Amino acid sequence: MLTIDGNELYLKKDIGSIDEVNEKLNFLDMPGNIGIAHTRWATTGAVTQVNAHPHLSKNKKVVVVHNGIIENYEDFKKGLESLGYEFASQTDTEVIPHYIENELNSGKTVKEIMCSFIKKANGTFAILFMISGENKLYAIKRDSPLVLGIGDKEYYLASDIYAFSDKTNKAVFFDDN
């Protein structure tokens, strides 16, 4: 789980079920009014704490969770490594925050970055990301489920409507790209 409070990021992550991890780390005491969490079904890399989501960019200002697979992540990784980016995990997800950071550093807007990533990435994915200092949650998807739940003064993004069906009965399903 990661929350943002102003420019501060608060990260807690571990492996296990949501209830098990929450019992160990107590997510409810995290400050902020926006956050992302993820339970991991490993497609690349083992189920370990270092591979657990969320993943941070090099400057720790971009945070990402991802459902699916980036089939050409090794191409992204090689290009980013040639620019000095280092990788701690064995996941395809970790290329995403580094890619976003690199593109932000080159002066591109978030919309330009999202469009560029969609064009370059091969695979099936739903990606949520936040940028420190912004009170926004960004989402992009291709061929992977992503739905927005609309509640009273709160919103939920998930891969399945049942993740928030006890909180709201209003939902918007995202189109691809």
mmCIF file with all atom_site columns, C-alpha atoms in Angstrom:
data_model
loop_
_atom_site.group_PDB
_atom_site.id
_atom_site.type_symbol
_atom_site.label_atom_id
_atom_site.label_alt_id
_atom_site.label_comp_id
_atom_site.label_asym_id
_atom_site.label_entity_id
_atom_site.label_seq_id
_atom_site.pdbx_PDB_ins_code
_atom_site.Cartn_x
_atom_site.Cartn_y
_atom_site.Cartn_z
_atom_site.occupancy
_atom_site.B_iso_or_equiv
_atom_site.pdbx_formal_charge
_atom_site.auth_seq_id
_atom_site.auth_comp_id
_atom_site.auth_asym_id
_atom_site.auth_atom_id
_atom_site.pdbx_PDB_model_num
ATOM 1   C CA . MET A 1 1   ? 0.000   0.000   0.000   1.00 0.00 ? 1   MET A CA 1
ATOM 2   C CA . LEU A 1 2   ? 1.210   3.479   -0.786  1.00 0.00 ? 2   LEU A CA 1
ATOM 3   C CA . THR A 1 3   ? -0.416  6.771   0.135   1.00 0.00 ? 3   THR A CA 1
ATOM 4   C CA . ILE A 1 4   ? 0.441   10.353  -0.757  1.00 0.00 ? 4   ILE A CA 1
ATOM 5   C CA . ASP A 1 5   ? 0.079   13.244  1.659   1.00 0.00 ? 5   ASP A CA 1
ATOM 6   C CA . GLY A 1 6   ? 1.214   16.399  -0.132  1.00 0.00 ? 6   GLY A CA 1
ATOM 7   C CA . ASN A 1 7   ? 4.725   15.673  -1.416  1.00 0.00 ? 7   ASN A CA 1
ATOM 8   C CA . GLU A 1 8   ? 5.326   12.777  0.979   1.00 0.00 ? 8   GLU A CA 1
ATOM 9   C CA . LEU A 1 9   ? 4.981   9.148   -0.058  1.00 0.00 ? 9   LEU A CA 1
ATOM 10  C CA . TYR A 1 10  ? 4.227   6.495   2.549   1.00 0.00 ? 10  TYR A CA 1
ATOM 11  C CA . LEU A 1 11  ? 4.958   2.929   1.455   1.00 0.00 ? 11  LEU A CA 1
ATOM 12  C CA . LYS A 1 12  ? 4.252   -0.347  3.210   1.00 0.00 ? 12  LYS A CA 1
ATOM 13  C CA . LYS A 1 13  ? 4.466   -3.664  1.410   1.00 0.00 ? 13  LYS A CA 1
ATOM 14  C CA . ASP A 1 14  ? 4.811   -7.342  2.128   1.00 0.00 ? 14  ASP A CA 1
ATOM 15  C CA . ILE A 1 15  ? 3.590   -10.682 0.820   1.00 0.00 ? 15  ILE A CA 1
ATOM 16  C CA . GLY A 1 16  ? 0.431   -12.498 1.857   1.00 0.00 ? 16  GLY A CA 1
ATOM 17  C CA . SER A 1 17  ? -3.289  -11.903 1.718   1.00 0.00 ? 17  SER A CA 1
ATOM 18  C CA . ILE A 1 18  ? -4.610  -8.373  2.209   1.00 0.00 ? 18  ILE A CA 1
ATOM 19  C CA . ASP A 1 19  ? -5.805  -9.228  5.709   1.00 0.00 ? 19  ASP A CA 1
ATOM 20  C CA . GLU A 1 20  ? -2.469  -10.862 6.652   1.00 0.00 ? 20  GLU A CA 1
ATOM 21  C CA . VAL A 1 21  ? -0.420  -7.918  5.386   1.00 0.00 ? 21  VAL A CA 1
ATOM 22  C CA . ASN A 1 22  ? -2.747  -5.363  6.966   1.00 0.00 ? 22  ASN A CA 1
ATOM 23  C CA . GLU A 1 23  ? -2.500  -7.186  10.291  1.00 0.00 ? 23  GLU A CA 1
ATOM 24  C CA . LYS A 1 24  ? 1.318   -6.955  10.119  1.00 0.00 ? 24  LYS A CA 1
ATOM 25  C CA . LEU A 1 25  ? 1.598   -3.418  8.721   1.00 0.00 ? 25  LEU A CA 1
ATOM 26  C CA . ASN A 1 26  ? -1.672  -1.651  9.656   1.00 0.00 ? 26  ASN A CA 1
ATOM 27  C CA . PHE A 1 27  ? -2.523  0.254   6.483   1.00 0.00 ? 27  PHE A CA 1
ATOM 28  C CA . LEU A 1 28  ? -5.242  2.249   8.223   1.00 0.00 ? 28  LEU A CA 1
ATOM 29  C CA . ASP A 1 29  ? -2.718  4.409   10.089  1.00 0.00 ? 29  ASP A CA 1
ATOM 30  C CA . MET A 1 30  ? -1.145  5.705   6.863   1.00 0.00 ? 30  MET A CA 1
ATOM 31  C CA . PRO A 1 31  ? -1.636  9.448   6.215   1.00 0.00 ? 31  PRO A CA 1
ATOM 32  C CA . GLY A 1 32  ? -2.997  10.876  2.989   1.00 0.00 ? 32  GLY A CA 1
ATOM 33  C CA . ASN A 1 33  ? -6.242  10.935  1.064   1.00 0.00 ? 33  ASN A CA 1
ATOM 34  C CA . ILE A 1 34  ? -5.205  8.920   -1.995  1.00 0.00 ? 34  ILE A CA 1
ATOM 35  C CA . GLY A 1 35  ? -3.537  5.541   -2.169  1.00 0.00 ? 35  GLY A CA 1
ATOM 36  C CA . ILE A 1 36  ? -2.915  2.417   -4.195  1.00 0.00 ? 36  ILE A CA 1
ATOM 37  C CA . ALA A 1 37  ? -2.651  -1.185  -3.119  1.00 0.00 ? 37  ALA A CA 1
ATOM 38  C CA . HIS A 1 38  ? -2.204  -4.421  -5.015  1.00 0.00 ? 38  HIS A CA 1
ATOM 39  C CA . THR A 1 39  ? -2.324  -8.128  -4.396  1.00 0.00 ? 39  THR A CA 1
ATOM 40  C CA . ARG A 1 40  ? 0.155   -9.931  -6.580  1.00 0.00 ? 40  ARG A CA 1
ATOM 41  C CA . TRP A 1 41  ? -0.362  -12.891 -8.863  1.00 0.00 ? 41  TRP A CA 1
ATOM 42  C CA . ALA A 1 42  ? 3.176   -13.440 -10.129 1.00 0.00 ? 42  ALA A CA 1
ATOM 43  C CA . THR A 1 43  ? 3.671   -13.493 -13.899 1.00 0.00 ? 43  THR A CA 1
ATOM 44  C CA . THR A 1 44  ? 7.338   -12.456 -13.786 1.00 0.00 ? 44  THR A CA 1
ATOM 45  C CA . GLY A 1 45  ? 9.536   -12.919 -10.733 1.00 0.00 ? 45  GLY A CA 1
ATOM 46  C CA . ALA A 1 46  ? 8.836   -14.874 -7.567  1.00 0.00 ? 46  ALA A CA 1
ATOM 47  C CA . VAL A 1 47  ? 6.356   -13.812 -4.884  1.00 0.00 ? 47  VAL A CA 1
ATOM 48  C CA . THR A 1 48  ? 8.768   -11.916 -2.619  1.00 0.00 ? 48  THR A CA 1
ATOM 49  C CA . GLN A 1 49  ? 8.662   -8.630  -0.720  1.00 0.00 ? 49  GLN A CA 1
ATOM 50  C CA . VAL A 1 50  ? 11.014  -6.931  -3.213  1.00 0.00 ? 50  VAL A CA 1
ATOM 51  C CA . ASN A 1 51  ? 8.797   -8.035  -6.111  1.00 0.00 ? 51  ASN A CA 1
ATOM 52  C CA . ALA A 1 52  ? 5.613   -6.949  -4.316  1.00 0.00 ? 52  ALA A CA 1
ATOM 53  C CA . HIS A 1 53  ? 3.779   -3.896  -5.577  1.00 0.00 ? 53  HIS A CA 1
ATOM 54  C CA . PRO A 1 54  ? 3.812   -0.896  -5.507  1.00 0.00 ? 54  PRO A CA 1
ATOM 55  C CA . HIS A 1 55  ? 7.058   -0.138  -7.357  1.00 0.00 ? 55  HIS A CA 1
ATOM 56  C CA . LEU A 1 56  ? 8.814   3.229   -7.187  1.00 0.00 ? 56  LEU A CA 1
ATOM 57  C CA . SER A 1 57  ? 10.819  5.195   -9.733  1.00 0.00 ? 57  SER A CA 1
ATOM 58  C CA . LYS A 1 58  ? 14.494  6.008   -9.196  1.00 0.00 ? 58  LYS A CA 1
ATOM 59  C CA . ASN A 1 59  ? 13.691  9.419   -7.671  1.00 0.00 ? 59  ASN A CA 1
ATOM 60  C CA . LYS A 1 60  ? 10.846  7.849   -5.638  1.00 0.00 ? 60  LYS A CA 1
ATOM 61  C CA . LYS A 1 61  ? 8.288   10.285  -7.052  1.00 0.00 ? 61  LYS A CA 1
ATOM 62  C CA . VAL A 1 62  ? 6.385   7.880   -9.323  1.00 0.00 ? 62  VAL A CA 1
ATOM 63  C CA . VAL A 1 63  ? 4.638   4.841   -7.862  1.00 0.00 ? 63  VAL A CA 1
ATOM 64  C CA . VAL A 1 64  ? 2.986   2.066   -9.889  1.00 0.00 ? 64  VAL A CA 1
ATOM 65  C CA . VAL A 1 65  ? 0.817   -1.006  -9.476  1.00 0.00 ? 65  VAL A CA 1
ATOM 66  C CA . HIS A 1 66  ? 0.094   -3.180  -12.454 1.00 0.00 ? 66  HIS A CA 1
ATOM 67  C CA . ASN A 1 67  ? -2.113  -6.116  -13.339 1.00 0.00 ? 67  ASN A CA 1
ATOM 68  C CA . GLY A 1 68  ? -1.145  -8.103  -16.400 1.00 0.00 ? 68  GLY A CA 1
ATOM 69  C CA . ILE A 1 69  ? 2.083   -8.550  -18.301 1.00 0.00 ? 69  ILE A CA 1
ATOM 70  C CA . ILE A 1 70  ? 4.371   -6.250  -20.260 1.00 0.00 ? 70  ILE A CA 1
ATOM 71  C CA . GLU A 1 71  ? 5.653   -8.787  -22.774 1.00 0.00 ? 71  GLU A CA 1
ATOM 72  C CA . ASN A 1 72  ? 8.489   -6.568  -24.019 1.00 0.00 ? 72  ASN A CA 1
ATOM 73  C CA . TYR A 1 73  ? 9.584   -5.358  -20.568 1.00 0.00 ? 73  TYR A CA 1
ATOM 74  C CA . GLU A 1 74  ? 13.137  -6.581  -21.213 1.00 0.00 ? 74  GLU A CA 1
ATOM 75  C CA . ASP A 1 75  ? 13.423  -4.074  -24.102 1.00 0.00 ? 75  ASP A CA 1
ATOM 76  C CA . PHE A 1 76  ? 12.220  -1.274  -21.797 1.00 0.00 ? 76  PHE A CA 1
ATOM 77  C CA . LYS A 1 77  ? 14.625  -2.475  -19.100 1.00 0.00 ? 77  LYS A CA 1
ATOM 78  C CA . LYS A 1 78  ? 17.684  -2.531  -21.388 1.00 0.00 ? 78  LYS A CA 1
ATOM 79  C CA . GLY A 1 79  ? 16.942  0.971   -22.643 1.00 0.00 ? 79  GLY A CA 1
ATOM 80  C CA . LEU A 1 80  ? 16.437  2.316   -19.120 1.00 0.00 ? 80  LEU A CA 1
ATOM 81  C CA . GLU A 1 81  ? 19.566  0.564   -17.809 1.00 0.00 ? 81  GLU A CA 1
ATOM 82  C CA . SER A 1 82  ? 21.568  2.285   -20.565 1.00 0.00 ? 82  SER A CA 1
ATOM 83  C CA . LEU A 1 83  ? 20.313  5.585   -19.081 1.00 0.00 ? 83  LEU A CA 1
ATOM 84  C CA . GLY A 1 84  ? 21.500  4.644   -15.568 1.00 0.00 ? 84  GLY A CA 1
ATOM 85  C CA . TYR A 1 85  ? 18.325  3.167   -14.112 1.00 0.00 ? 85  TYR A CA 1
ATOM 86  C CA . GLU A 1 86  ? 18.801  0.235   -11.754 1.00 0.00 ? 86  GLU A CA 1
ATOM 87  C CA . PHE A 1 87  ? 16.298  -2.510  -11.023 1.00 0.00 ? 87  PHE A CA 1
ATOM 88  C CA . ALA A 1 88  ? 15.740  -4.154  -7.650  1.00 0.00 ? 88  ALA A CA 1
ATOM 89  C CA . SER A 1 89  ? 13.012  -6.625  -8.617  1.00 0.00 ? 89  SER A CA 1
ATOM 90  C CA . GLN A 1 90  ? 12.554  -9.348  -11.186 1.00 0.00 ? 90  GLN A CA 1
ATOM 91  C CA . THR A 1 91  ? 9.176   -7.979  -12.297 1.00 0.00 ? 91  THR A CA 1
ATOM 92  C CA . ASP A 1 92  ? 7.979   -6.456  -15.523 1.00 0.00 ? 92  ASP A CA 1
ATOM 93  C CA . THR A 1 93  ? 6.175   -3.802  -13.456 1.00 0.00 ? 93  THR A CA 1
ATOM 94  C CA . GLU A 1 94  ? 9.337   -2.042  -12.304 1.00 0.00 ? 94  GLU A CA 1
ATOM 95  C CA . VAL A 1 95  ? 10.060  -0.737  -15.817 1.00 0.00 ? 95  VAL A CA 1
ATOM 96  C CA . ILE A 1 96  ? 6.880   1.354   -15.706 1.00 0.00 ? 96  ILE A CA 1
ATOM 97  C CA . PRO A 1 97  ? 7.756   3.884   -12.959 1.00 0.00 ? 97  PRO A CA 1
ATOM 98  C CA . HIS A 1 98  ? 11.271  4.287   -14.365 1.00 0.00 ? 98  HIS A CA 1
ATOM 99  C CA . TYR A 1 99  ? 9.852   4.862   -17.853 1.00 0.00 ? 99  TYR A CA 1
ATOM 100 C CA . ILE A 1 100 ? 7.387   7.451   -16.549 1.00 0.00 ? 100 ILE A CA 1
ATOM 101 C CA . GLU A 1 101 ? 10.111  9.243   -14.550 1.00 0.00 ? 101 GLU A CA 1
ATOM 102 C CA . ASN A 1 102 ? 12.456  9.330   -17.531 1.00 0.00 ? 102 ASN A CA 1
ATOM 103 C CA . GLU A 1 103 ? 9.750   10.741  -19.780 1.00 0.00 ? 103 GLU A CA 1
ATOM 104 C CA . LEU A 1 104 ? 8.722   13.337  -17.159 1.00 0.00 ? 104 LEU A CA 1
ATOM 105 C CA . ASN A 1 105 ? 12.372  14.392  -16.906 1.00 0.00 ? 105 ASN A CA 1
ATOM 106 C CA . SER A 1 106 ? 12.419  14.935  -20.683 1.00 0.00 ? 106 SER A CA 1
ATOM 107 C CA . GLY A 1 107 ? 9.559   17.421  -20.347 1.00 0.00 ? 107 GLY A CA 1
ATOM 108 C CA . LYS A 1 108 ? 6.657   15.297  -21.558 1.00 0.00 ? 108 LYS A CA 1
ATOM 109 C CA . THR A 1 109 ? 3.189   15.630  -20.069 1.00 0.00 ? 109 THR A CA 1
ATOM 110 C CA . VAL A 1 110 ? 1.517   12.718  -18.322 1.00 0.00 ? 110 VAL A CA 1
ATOM 111 C CA . LYS A 1 111 ? -0.933  12.381  -21.205 1.00 0.00 ? 111 LYS A CA 1
ATOM 112 C CA . GLU A 1 112 ? 1.950   12.229  -23.717 1.00 0.00 ? 112 GLU A CA 1
ATOM 113 C CA . ILE A 1 113 ? 3.703   9.630   -21.563 1.00 0.00 ? 113 ILE A CA 1
ATOM 114 C CA . MET A 1 114 ? 0.605   7.473   -21.278 1.00 0.00 ? 114 MET A CA 1
ATOM 115 C CA . CYS A 1 115 ? 0.021   7.592   -25.046 1.00 0.00 ? 115 CYS A CA 1
ATOM 116 C CA . SER A 1 116 ? 3.685   6.792   -25.715 1.00 0.00 ? 116 SER A CA 1
ATOM 117 C CA . PHE A 1 117 ? 3.663   3.858   -23.304 1.00 0.00 ? 117 PHE A CA 1
ATOM 118 C CA . ILE A 1 118 ? 0.491   2.420   -24.860 1.00 0.00 ? 118 ILE A CA 1
ATOM 119 C CA . LYS A 1 119 ? 2.145   2.563   -28.305 1.00 0.00 ? 119 LYS A CA 1
ATOM 120 C CA . LYS A 1 120 ? 5.412   0.955   -27.154 1.00 0.00 ? 120 LYS A CA 1
ATOM 121 C CA . ALA A 1 121 ? 4.180   -1.692  -24.707 1.00 0.00 ? 121 ALA A CA 1
ATOM 122 C CA . ASN A 1 122 ? 3.201   -5.162  -25.829 1.00 0.00 ? 122 ASN A CA 1
ATOM 123 C CA . GLY A 1 123 ? 0.913   -7.171  -23.623 1.00 0.00 ? 123 GLY A CA 1
ATOM 124 C CA . THR A 1 124 ? -2.230  -7.124  -21.566 1.00 0.00 ? 124 THR A CA 1
ATOM 125 C CA . PHE A 1 125 ? -2.269  -4.727  -18.649 1.00 0.00 ? 125 PHE A CA 1
ATOM 126 C CA . ALA A 1 126 ? -4.076  -2.364  -16.315 1.00 0.00 ? 126 ALA A CA 1
ATOM 127 C CA . ILE A 1 127 ? -1.753  0.185   -14.712 1.00 0.00 ? 127 ILE A CA 1
ATOM 128 C CA . LEU A 1 128 ? -2.395  2.638   -11.896 1.00 0.00 ? 128 LEU A CA 1
ATOM 129 C CA . PHE A 1 129 ? 0.175   5.243   -10.977 1.00 0.00 ? 129 PHE A CA 1
ATOM 130 C CA . MET A 1 130 ? 0.626   8.331   -8.851  1.00 0.00 ? 130 MET A CA 1
ATOM 131 C CA . ILE A 1 131 ? 3.167   11.122  -8.927  1.00 0.00 ? 131 ILE A CA 1
ATOM 132 C CA . SER A 1 132 ? 4.345   12.712  -5.689  1.00 0.00 ? 132 SER A CA 1
ATOM 133 C CA . GLY A 1 133 ? 2.992   16.237  -5.258  1.00 0.00 ? 133 GLY A CA 1
ATOM 134 C CA . GLU A 1 134 ? -0.108  15.545  -7.332  1.00 0.00 ? 134 GLU A CA 1
ATOM 135 C CA . ASN A 1 135 ? -3.431  14.605  -5.828  1.00 0.00 ? 135 ASN A CA 1
ATOM 136 C CA . LYS A 1 136 ? -4.251  12.365  -8.789  1.00 0.00 ? 136 LYS A CA 1
ATOM 137 C CA . LEU A 1 137 ? -4.416  8.709   -9.631  1.00 0.00 ? 137 LEU A CA 1
ATOM 138 C CA . TYR A 1 138 ? -3.726  7.856   -13.272 1.00 0.00 ? 138 TYR A CA 1
ATOM 139 C CA . ALA A 1 139 ? -4.994  4.722   -15.012 1.00 0.00 ? 139 ALA A CA 1
ATOM 140 C CA . ILE A 1 140 ? -4.313  3.083   -18.376 1.00 0.00 ? 140 ILE A CA 1
ATOM 141 C CA . LYS A 1 141 ? -5.315  -0.328  -19.675 1.00 0.00 ? 141 LYS A CA 1
ATOM 142 C CA . ARG A 1 142 ? -5.256  -2.707  -22.593 1.00 0.00 ? 142 ARG A CA 1
ATOM 143 C CA . ASP A 1 143 ? -7.179  -5.996  -22.696 1.00 0.00 ? 143 ASP A CA 1
ATOM 144 C CA . SER A 1 144 ? -7.153  -6.249  -18.903 1.00 0.00 ? 144 SER A CA 1
ATOM 145 C CA . PRO A 1 145 ? -10.125 -5.416  -16.696 1.00 0.00 ? 145 PRO A CA 1
ATOM 146 C CA . LEU A 1 146 ? -10.294 -2.014  -14.997 1.00 0.00 ? 146 LEU A CA 1
ATOM 147 C CA . VAL A 1 147 ? -13.385 -0.526  -13.396 1.00 0.00 ? 147 VAL A CA 1
ATOM 148 C CA . LEU A 1 148 ? -14.056 2.683   -11.458 1.00 0.00 ? 148 LEU A CA 1
ATOM 149 C CA . GLY A 1 149 ? -16.402 2.528   -8.486  1.00 0.00 ? 149 GLY A CA 1
ATOM 150 C CA . ILE A 1 150 ? -18.099 5.798   -7.563  1.00 0.00 ? 150 ILE A CA 1
ATOM 151 C CA . GLY A 1 151 ? -19.097 6.228   -3.939  1.00 0.00 ? 151 GLY A CA 1
ATOM 152 C CA . ASP A 1 152 ? -20.076 9.120   -1.712  1.00 0.00 ? 152 ASP A CA 1
ATOM 153 C CA . LYS A 1 153 ? -16.921 11.293  -1.581  1.00 0.00 ? 153 LYS A CA 1
ATOM 154 C CA . GLU A 1 154 ? -14.746 8.307   -2.521  1.00 0.00 ? 154 GLU A CA 1
ATOM 155 C CA . TYR A 1 155 ? -13.693 6.409   -5.623  1.00 0.00 ? 155 TYR A CA 1
ATOM 156 C CA . TYR A 1 156 ? -12.292 2.928   -6.196  1.00 0.00 ? 156 TYR A CA 1
ATOM 157 C CA . LEU A 1 157 ? -10.301 1.481   -9.077  1.00 0.00 ? 157 LEU A CA 1
ATOM 158 C CA . ALA A 1 158 ? -10.044 -2.275  -9.331  1.00 0.00 ? 158 ALA A CA 1
ATOM 159 C CA . SER A 1 159 ? -9.796  -5.145  -11.774 1.00 0.00 ? 159 SER A CA 1
ATOM 160 C CA . ASP A 1 160 ? -13.125 -6.500  -10.582 1.00 0.00 ? 160 ASP A CA 1
ATOM 161 C CA . ILE A 1 161 ? -16.362 -4.796  -9.545  1.00 0.00 ? 161 ILE A CA 1
ATOM 162 C CA . TYR A 1 162 ? -16.595 -7.147  -6.556  1.00 0.00 ? 162 TYR A CA 1
ATOM 163 C CA . ALA A 1 163 ? -13.589 -5.407  -4.986  1.00 0.00 ? 163 ALA A CA 1
ATOM 164 C CA . PHE A 1 164 ? -15.868 -2.493  -4.054  1.00 0.00 ? 164 PHE A CA 1
ATOM 165 C CA . SER A 1 165 ? -19.422 -3.744  -4.590  1.00 0.00 ? 165 SER A CA 1
ATOM 166 C CA . ASP A 1 166 ? -20.086 -3.492  -0.847  1.00 0.00 ? 166 ASP A CA 1
ATOM 167 C CA . LYS A 1 167 ? -19.178 0.239   -0.974  1.00 0.00 ? 167 LYS A CA 1
ATOM 168 C CA . THR A 1 168 ? -21.085 1.401   -4.078  1.00 0.00 ? 168 THR A CA 1
ATOM 169 C CA . ASN A 1 169 ? -23.327 0.215   -6.880  1.00 0.00 ? 169 ASN A CA 1
ATOM 170 C CA . LYS A 1 170 ? -22.088 2.811   -9.392  1.00 0.00 ? 170 LYS A CA 1
ATOM 171 C CA . ALA A 1 171 ? -19.369 1.688   -11.781 1.00 0.00 ? 171 ALA A CA 1
ATOM 172 C CA . VAL A 1 172 ? -17.649 2.815   -14.973 1.00 0.00 ? 172 VAL A CA 1
ATOM 173 C CA . PHE A 1 173 ? -15.806 0.248   -17.093 1.00 0.00 ? 173 PHE A CA 1
ATOM 174 C CA . PHE A 1 174 ? -12.725 1.583   -18.902 1.00 0.00 ? 174 PHE A CA 1
ATOM 175 C CA . ASP A 1 175 ? -12.205 1.154   -22.604 1.00 0.00 ? 175 ASP A CA 1
ATOM 176 C CA . ASP A 1 176 ? -8.831  -0.021  -23.919 1.00 0.00 ? 176 ASP A CA 1
ATOM 177 C CA . ASN A 1 177 ? -6.008  2.427   -24.495 1.00 0.00 ? 177 ASN A CA 1
#
